[in-house]
Amino acid sequence: MDNQFNQSNSILDKIITSKKTTEIEQFNPSEVVTALFKTLSSREEDVLRRRYGLLGKDKETLENIGTSYKVTRERIRQIENTAIHKIKKHKNFYNIISPIESTIFSVLEQHGGIMSEDSLLKTLLQAIGDNKINRQNILFIISVAFSGSS
């Protein structure tokens, strides 16, 4: 009887693992970021993409972005904060973020509930391709989805 229980447990484990692997493989961070940015003006989107390195380049400073727009770094900080607030308040925010949250929680659960940021990224990027844009998009999604107040 115990052997039968272990065998069914093993099959269930395989099904759950397969489902979680499929979730990770279907995760497209670029599409998620694009969906989140639909509520933003082109300027807000540009500021966020440059601040978080979402264009495949290094993250840019407030000062650097401010210089290109001929505004102060404080104004860029305000634009950044307003844009993130807009994203989080949008009616579809939860619908967009929910599958990613589920995927991240599944990965964490598989690893005992805690992982370093780098290990989490490696696991997520293994299935979708480890490149700078995917990495920066995931970090942006995590920072927006799991930051304090909305």
mmCIF file of N, CA and C in Angstrom, residues 1 6 9 16 19-20 32 35 39-40 49 51 56 60 66 71 73 77 82 86 88 91 93 96 114 135 138 143:
data_model
loop_
_atom_site.group_PDB
_atom_site.id
_atom_site.type_symbol
_atom_site.label_atom_id
_atom_site.label_comp_id
_atom_site.label_asym_id
_atom_site.label_seq_id
_atom_site.Cartn_x
_atom_site.Cartn_y
_atom_site.Cartn_z
ATOM 1 N N MET A 1 0.824 -1.193 0.000
ATOM 2 C CA MET A 1 0.000 0.000 0.000
ATOM 3 C C MET A 1 0.869 1.258 0.000
ATOM 4 N N ASN A 6 3.387 5.996 -2.732
ATOM 5 C CA ASN A 6 4.601 6.654 -3.220
ATOM 6 C C ASN A 6 4.580 6.787 -4.731
ATOM 7 N N ASN A 9 2.094 9.481 -5.661
ATOM 8 C CA ASN A 9 2.714 10.741 -5.276
ATOM 9 C C ASN A 9 3.752 11.145 -6.314
ATOM 10 N N ILE A 16 2.785 18.080 -11.574
ATOM 11 C CA ILE A 16 2.958 19.432 -11.028
ATOM 12 C C ILE A 16 4.233 20.064 -11.564
ATOM 13 N N LYS A 19 3.731 21.108 -15.152
ATOM 14 C CA LYS A 19 2.907 22.326 -15.244
ATOM 15 C C LYS A 19 3.738 23.563 -14.917
ATOM 16 N N LYS A 20 4.550 23.461 -13.877
ATOM 17 C CA LYS A 20 5.383 24.597 -13.473
ATOM 18 C C LYS A 20 6.433 24.909 -14.533
ATOM 19 N N VAL A 32 5.183 41.227 -21.145
ATOM 20 C CA VAL A 32 4.583 41.730 -19.909
ATOM 21 C C VAL A 32 4.891 43.217 -19.748
ATOM 22 N N ALA A 35 2.879 45.264 -22.146
ATOM 23 C CA ALA A 35 1.487 45.374 -21.685
ATOM 24 C C ALA A 35 1.370 46.384 -20.545
ATOM 25 N N THR A 39 -0.308 51.988 -20.710
ATOM 26 C CA THR A 39 -1.008 53.097 -20.050
ATOM 27 C C THR A 39 -0.170 54.374 -19.991
ATOM 28 N N LEU A 40 1.081 54.292 -20.406
ATOM 29 C CA LEU A 40 2.014 55.406 -20.234
ATOM 30 C C LEU A 40 2.151 56.268 -21.480
ATOM 31 N N ARG A 49 12.179 52.826 -19.373
ATOM 32 C CA ARG A 49 13.057 51.928 -20.137
ATOM 33 C C ARG A 49 14.525 52.289 -19.927
ATOM 34 N N ARG A 51 15.808 54.114 -17.303
ATOM 35 C CA ARG A 51 16.168 53.976 -15.880
ATOM 36 C C ARG A 51 16.422 52.520 -15.491
ATOM 37 N N GLY A 56 18.225 47.176 -23.486
ATOM 38 C CA GLY A 56 19.400 46.363 -23.770
ATOM 39 C C GLY A 56 20.698 47.078 -23.453
ATOM 40 N N GLU A 60 20.366 53.994 -16.916
ATOM 41 C CA GLU A 60 20.836 55.376 -16.978
ATOM 42 C C GLU A 60 20.489 56.115 -15.693
ATOM 43 N N GLY A 66 17.717 63.326 -17.500
ATOM 44 C CA GLY A 66 17.296 64.717 -17.358
ATOM 45 C C GLY A 66 17.990 65.627 -18.353
ATOM 46 N N VAL A 71 15.645 68.744 -18.481
ATOM 47 C CA VAL A 71 14.939 68.944 -17.214
ATOM 48 C C VAL A 71 15.850 68.461 -16.088
ATOM 49 N N ARG A 73 17.076 66.309 -12.695
ATOM 50 C CA ARG A 73 16.972 64.896 -12.310
ATOM 51 C C ARG A 73 15.772 64.680 -11.392
ATOM 52 N N ARG A 77 12.825 61.932 -11.706
ATOM 53 C CA ARG A 77 12.372 61.083 -10.587
ATOM 54 C C ARG A 77 10.849 61.151 -10.458
ATOM 55 N N THR A 82 5.593 58.716 -11.056
ATOM 56 C CA THR A 82 4.241 58.849 -11.602
ATOM 57 C C THR A 82 3.928 57.689 -12.544
ATOM 58 N N LYS A 86 1.044 54.956 -12.115
ATOM 59 C CA LYS A 86 0.042 54.756 -13.176
ATOM 60 C C LYS A 86 -0.091 53.276 -13.534
ATOM 61 N N LYS A 88 0.644 50.651 -11.687
ATOM 62 C CA LYS A 88 0.067 49.881 -10.589
ATOM 63 C C LYS A 88 -1.409 50.176 -10.356
ATOM 64 N N LYS A 91 -6.405 49.348 -14.308
ATOM 65 C CA LYS A 91 -7.395 48.293 -14.034
ATOM 66 C C LYS A 91 -6.913 46.900 -14.434
ATOM 67 N N PHE A 93 -3.718 45.842 -14.250
ATOM 68 C CA PHE A 93 -2.432 45.529 -13.621
ATOM 69 C C PHE A 93 -2.418 44.120 -13.035
ATOM 70 N N ILE A 96 -2.393 41.339 -15.616
ATOM 71 C CA ILE A 96 -1.108 41.214 -16.307
ATOM 72 C C ILE A 96 -0.070 40.563 -15.399
ATOM 73 N N ILE A 114 12.638 30.252 -0.549
ATOM 74 C CA ILE A 114 13.597 31.359 -0.519
ATOM 75 C C ILE A 114 14.736 31.081 -1.496
ATOM 76 N N ARG A 135 16.660 39.682 -18.591
ATOM 77 C CA ARG A 135 17.072 39.862 -17.198
ATOM 78 C C ARG A 135 16.547 41.197 -16.647
ATOM 79 N N ILE A 138 12.699 41.204 -16.245
ATOM 80 C CA ILE A 138 12.264 40.457 -15.057
ATOM 81 C C ILE A 138 12.502 41.283 -13.798
ATOM 82 N N SER A 143 10.320 44.409 -9.369
ATOM 83 C CA SER A 143 10.345 45.647 -8.574
ATOM 84 C C SER A 143 8.981 46.330 -8.556
#
